[in-house]
Short mmCIF file of C-alpha atoms and ligand atoms in Angstrom, two decimals:
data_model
loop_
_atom_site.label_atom_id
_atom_site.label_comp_id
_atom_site.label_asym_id
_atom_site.label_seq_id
_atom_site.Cartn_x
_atom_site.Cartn_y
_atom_site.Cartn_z
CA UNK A 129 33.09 -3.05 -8.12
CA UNK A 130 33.60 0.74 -7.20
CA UNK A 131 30.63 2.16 -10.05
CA UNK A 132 27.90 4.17 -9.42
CA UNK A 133 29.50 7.98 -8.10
CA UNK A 134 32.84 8.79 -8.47
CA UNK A 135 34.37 7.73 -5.36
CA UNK A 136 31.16 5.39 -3.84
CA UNK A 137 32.44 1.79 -3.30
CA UNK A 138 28.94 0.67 -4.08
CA UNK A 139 30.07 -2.94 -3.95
CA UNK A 140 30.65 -2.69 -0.86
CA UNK A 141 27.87 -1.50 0.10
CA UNK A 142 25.23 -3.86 -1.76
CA UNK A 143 27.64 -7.28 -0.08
CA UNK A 144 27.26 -6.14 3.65
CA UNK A 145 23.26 -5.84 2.86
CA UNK A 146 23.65 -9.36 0.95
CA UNK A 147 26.83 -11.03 0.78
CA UNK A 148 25.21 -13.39 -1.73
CA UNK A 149 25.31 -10.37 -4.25
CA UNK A 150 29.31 -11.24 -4.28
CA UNK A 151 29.31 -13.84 -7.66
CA UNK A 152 27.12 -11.18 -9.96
CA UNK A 153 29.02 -8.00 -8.48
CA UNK A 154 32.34 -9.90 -9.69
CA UNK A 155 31.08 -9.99 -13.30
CA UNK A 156 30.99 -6.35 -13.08
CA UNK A 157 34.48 -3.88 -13.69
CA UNK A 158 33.37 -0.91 -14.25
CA UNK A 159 30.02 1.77 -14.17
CA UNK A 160 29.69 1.23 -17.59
CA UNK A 161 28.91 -2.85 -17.05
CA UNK A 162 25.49 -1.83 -15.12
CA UNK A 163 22.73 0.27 -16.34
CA UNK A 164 21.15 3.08 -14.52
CA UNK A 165 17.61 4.22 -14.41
CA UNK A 166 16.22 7.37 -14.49
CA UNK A 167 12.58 8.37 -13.80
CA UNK A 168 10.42 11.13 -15.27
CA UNK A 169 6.53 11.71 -14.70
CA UNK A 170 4.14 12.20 -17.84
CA UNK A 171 1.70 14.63 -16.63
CA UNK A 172 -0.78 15.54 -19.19
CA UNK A 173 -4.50 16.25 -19.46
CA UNK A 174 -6.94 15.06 -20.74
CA UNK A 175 -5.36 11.94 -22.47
CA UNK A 176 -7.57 12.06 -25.45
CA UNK A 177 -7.27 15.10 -29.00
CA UNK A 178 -8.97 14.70 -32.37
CA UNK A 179 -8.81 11.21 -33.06
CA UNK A 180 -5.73 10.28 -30.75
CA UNK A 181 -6.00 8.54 -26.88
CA UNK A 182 -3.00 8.26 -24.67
CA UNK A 183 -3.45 5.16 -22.41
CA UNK A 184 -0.75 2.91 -20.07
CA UNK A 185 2.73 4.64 -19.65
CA UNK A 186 2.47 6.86 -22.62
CA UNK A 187 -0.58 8.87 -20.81
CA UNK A 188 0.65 8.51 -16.94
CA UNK A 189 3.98 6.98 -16.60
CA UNK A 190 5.44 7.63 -13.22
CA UNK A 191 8.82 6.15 -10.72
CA UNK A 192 7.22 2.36 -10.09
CA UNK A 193 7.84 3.10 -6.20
CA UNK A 194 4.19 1.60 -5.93
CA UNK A 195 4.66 -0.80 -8.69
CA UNK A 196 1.11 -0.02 -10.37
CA UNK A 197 2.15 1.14 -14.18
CA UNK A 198 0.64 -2.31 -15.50
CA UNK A 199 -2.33 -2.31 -13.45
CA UNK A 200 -3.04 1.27 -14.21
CA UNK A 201 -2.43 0.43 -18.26
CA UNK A 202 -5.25 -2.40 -17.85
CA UNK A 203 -7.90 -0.39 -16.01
CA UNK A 204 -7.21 2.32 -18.84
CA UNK A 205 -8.02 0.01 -21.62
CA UNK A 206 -11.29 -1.36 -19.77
CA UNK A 207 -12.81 1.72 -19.10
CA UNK A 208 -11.80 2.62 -23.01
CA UNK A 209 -13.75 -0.11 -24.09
CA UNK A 210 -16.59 0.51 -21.43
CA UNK A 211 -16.85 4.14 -23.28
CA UNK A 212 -16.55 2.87 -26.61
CA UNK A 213 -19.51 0.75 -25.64
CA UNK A 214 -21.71 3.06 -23.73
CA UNK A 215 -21.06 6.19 -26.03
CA UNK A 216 -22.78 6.91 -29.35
CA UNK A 217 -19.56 8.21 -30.84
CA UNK A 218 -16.08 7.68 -30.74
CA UNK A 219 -15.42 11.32 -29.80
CA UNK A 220 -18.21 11.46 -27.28
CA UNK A 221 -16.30 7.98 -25.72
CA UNK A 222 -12.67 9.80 -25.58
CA UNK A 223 -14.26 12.48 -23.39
CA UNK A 224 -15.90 9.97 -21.13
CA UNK A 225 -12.72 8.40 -20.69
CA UNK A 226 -10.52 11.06 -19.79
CA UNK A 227 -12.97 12.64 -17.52
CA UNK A 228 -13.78 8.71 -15.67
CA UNK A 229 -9.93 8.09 -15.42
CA UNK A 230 -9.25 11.42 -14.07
CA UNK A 231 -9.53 10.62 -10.35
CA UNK A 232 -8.01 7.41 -9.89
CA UNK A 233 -4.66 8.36 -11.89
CA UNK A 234 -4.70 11.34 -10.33
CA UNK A 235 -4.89 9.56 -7.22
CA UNK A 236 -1.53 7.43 -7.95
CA UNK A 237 0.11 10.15 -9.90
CA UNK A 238 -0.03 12.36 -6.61
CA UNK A 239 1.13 9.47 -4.23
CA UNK A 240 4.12 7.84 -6.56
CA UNK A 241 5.48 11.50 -6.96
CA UNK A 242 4.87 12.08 -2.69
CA UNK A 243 6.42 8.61 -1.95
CA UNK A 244 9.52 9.56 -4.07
CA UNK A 245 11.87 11.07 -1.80
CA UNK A 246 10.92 8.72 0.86
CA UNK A 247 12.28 5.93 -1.19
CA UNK A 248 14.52 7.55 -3.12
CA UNK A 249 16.40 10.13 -1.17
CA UNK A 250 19.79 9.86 0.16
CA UNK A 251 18.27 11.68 3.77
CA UNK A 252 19.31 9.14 6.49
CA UNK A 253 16.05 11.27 8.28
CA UNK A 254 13.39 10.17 6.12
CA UNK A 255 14.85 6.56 5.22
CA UNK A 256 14.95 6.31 9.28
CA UNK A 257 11.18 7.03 8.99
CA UNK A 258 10.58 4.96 6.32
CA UNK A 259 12.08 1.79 8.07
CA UNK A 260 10.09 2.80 10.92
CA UNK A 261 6.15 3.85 9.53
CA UNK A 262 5.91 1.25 6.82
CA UNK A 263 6.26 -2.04 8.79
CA UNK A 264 4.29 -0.08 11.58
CA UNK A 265 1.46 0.13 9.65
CA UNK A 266 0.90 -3.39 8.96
CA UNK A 267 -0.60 -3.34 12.71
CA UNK A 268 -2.61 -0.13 12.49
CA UNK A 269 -5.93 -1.25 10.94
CA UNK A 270 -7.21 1.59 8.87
CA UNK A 271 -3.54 2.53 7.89
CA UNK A 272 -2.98 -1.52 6.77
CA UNK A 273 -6.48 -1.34 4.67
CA UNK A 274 -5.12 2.03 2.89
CA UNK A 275 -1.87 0.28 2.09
CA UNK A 276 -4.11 -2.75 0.48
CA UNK A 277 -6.10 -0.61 -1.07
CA UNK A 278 -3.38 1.30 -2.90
CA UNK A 279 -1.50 -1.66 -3.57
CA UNK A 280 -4.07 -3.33 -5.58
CA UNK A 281 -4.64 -0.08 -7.92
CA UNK A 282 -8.04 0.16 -6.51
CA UNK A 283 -7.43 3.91 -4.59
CA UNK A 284 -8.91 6.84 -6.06
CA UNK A 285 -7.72 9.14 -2.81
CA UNK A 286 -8.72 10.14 0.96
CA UNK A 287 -12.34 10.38 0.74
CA UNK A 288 -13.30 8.57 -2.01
CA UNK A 289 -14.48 5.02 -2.63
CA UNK A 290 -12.05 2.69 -3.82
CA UNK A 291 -12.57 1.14 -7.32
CA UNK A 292 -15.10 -1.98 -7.15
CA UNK A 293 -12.91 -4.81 -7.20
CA UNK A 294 -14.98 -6.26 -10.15
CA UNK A 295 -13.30 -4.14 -12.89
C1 LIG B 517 11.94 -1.95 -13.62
C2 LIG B 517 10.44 -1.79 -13.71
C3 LIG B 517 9.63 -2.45 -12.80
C4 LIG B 517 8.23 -2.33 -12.86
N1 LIG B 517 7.47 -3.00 -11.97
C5 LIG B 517 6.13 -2.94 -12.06
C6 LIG B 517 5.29 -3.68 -11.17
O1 LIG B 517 5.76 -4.39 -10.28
N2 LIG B 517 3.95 -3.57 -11.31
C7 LIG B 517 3.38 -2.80 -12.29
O2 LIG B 517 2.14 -2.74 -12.40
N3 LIG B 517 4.15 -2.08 -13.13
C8 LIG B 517 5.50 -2.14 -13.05
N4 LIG B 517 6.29 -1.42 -13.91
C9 LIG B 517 5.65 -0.49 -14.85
C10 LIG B 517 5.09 -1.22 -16.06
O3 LIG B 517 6.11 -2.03 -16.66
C11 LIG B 517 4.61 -0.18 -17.06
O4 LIG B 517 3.81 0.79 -16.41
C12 LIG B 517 3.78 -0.86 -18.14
O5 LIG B 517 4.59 -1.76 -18.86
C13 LIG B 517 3.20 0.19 -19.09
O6 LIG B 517 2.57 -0.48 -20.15
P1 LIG B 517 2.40 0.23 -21.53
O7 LIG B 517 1.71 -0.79 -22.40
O8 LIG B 517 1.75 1.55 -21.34
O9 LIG B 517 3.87 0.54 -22.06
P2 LIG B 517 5.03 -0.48 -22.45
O10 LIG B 517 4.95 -1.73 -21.64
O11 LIG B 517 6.28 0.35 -22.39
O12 LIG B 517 4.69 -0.88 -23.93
C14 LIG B 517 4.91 0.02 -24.99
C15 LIG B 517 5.25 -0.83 -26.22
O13 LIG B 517 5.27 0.03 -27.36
C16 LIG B 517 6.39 -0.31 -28.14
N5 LIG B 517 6.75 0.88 -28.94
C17 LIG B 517 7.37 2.01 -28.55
N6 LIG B 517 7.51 2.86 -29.56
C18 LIG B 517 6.95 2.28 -30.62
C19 LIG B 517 6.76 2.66 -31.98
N7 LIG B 517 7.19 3.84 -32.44
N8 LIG B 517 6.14 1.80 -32.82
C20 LIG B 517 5.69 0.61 -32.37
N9 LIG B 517 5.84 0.18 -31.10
C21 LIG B 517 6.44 1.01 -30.24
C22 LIG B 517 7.46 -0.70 -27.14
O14 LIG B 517 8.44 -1.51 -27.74
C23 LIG B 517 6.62 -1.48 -26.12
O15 LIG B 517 6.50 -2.85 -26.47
C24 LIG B 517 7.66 -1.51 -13.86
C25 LIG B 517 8.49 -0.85 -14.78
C26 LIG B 517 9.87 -0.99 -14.71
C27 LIG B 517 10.73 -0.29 -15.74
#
């Protein structure tokens, strides 16, 4: 397989990470057998109008370099339902919600789009940071809670408190 760029031998490539890639890269002749993704950010605020609410992907959707899209849709429709619940009017809830959700998808909005390039780019400068800070951190304490933190969806920044894991 030579797809991807014109002129990358991408097959290559992917068998000297894993030569056990070699039986599905045979199935493959051309650029046009594989698909290719492309990310985009929805940035909007506040994720509610007259009688509308924009939860999960459609309000926040962002590159899955932290793999939280899923966990992010699910917290949405709790707290949703927790404003429903707690407001006496469905108007009145759709505020509550965008203004509670604010912070924590701002939170992983801001860190999917920083953590981008660093997974992303084609700088041999910050992948060689990259393969050195990440599996550093798992023996720094406070930098190995962060990464739990984040991981789990819980994060809503620096100095805040993390989401109770109850929710
Ligand atoms: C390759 C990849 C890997 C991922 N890995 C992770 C991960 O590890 N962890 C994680 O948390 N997230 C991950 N995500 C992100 C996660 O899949 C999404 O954030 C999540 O599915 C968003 O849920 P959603 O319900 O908002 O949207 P969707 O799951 O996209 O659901 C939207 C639904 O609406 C339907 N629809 C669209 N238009 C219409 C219409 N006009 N009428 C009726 N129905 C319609 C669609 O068919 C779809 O079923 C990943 C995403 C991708 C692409």
């Amino acid at each position: 397989m030579t797809g991807g760029q014109p002129g990358c031998r991408c097959g290559d490539q992917i068998l000297r990470l894993d030569p056990r890639a070699e039986g599905m890269l045979d199935q493959i002749d051309d650029a046009g057998a594989v698909l290719f993704s492309r990310y985009h950010d929805v940035a909007m605020w506040p994720w509610h109008g007259d009688r509308i609410v924009f939860v999960g992907d459609a309000a926040h959707a962002t590159s899955p370099q932290l793999g939280q899209g899923a966990n992010l849709a699910l917290v949405d429709a709790v707290e949703l339902a927790d404003a429903i619940a707690a407001e006496g009017s469905i108007a009145d809830a759709l505020v509550a919600y965008s203004r509670t959700r604010r912070r924590h998808l701002g939170f992983y909005q801001f860190a999917t789009r920083a953590l981008t390039p660093l997974f992303q780019s084609d700088s041999r400068a910050i992948g060689w940071i990259r393969d050195r800070v990440f599996p550093a951190s798992r023996w720094l304490r406070p930098l190995r809670r962060r990464m739990i933190r984040t991981m789990i969806g819980a994060d809503r920044g620096l100095l805040r408190r993390p989401l109770p894991l109850a929710i």
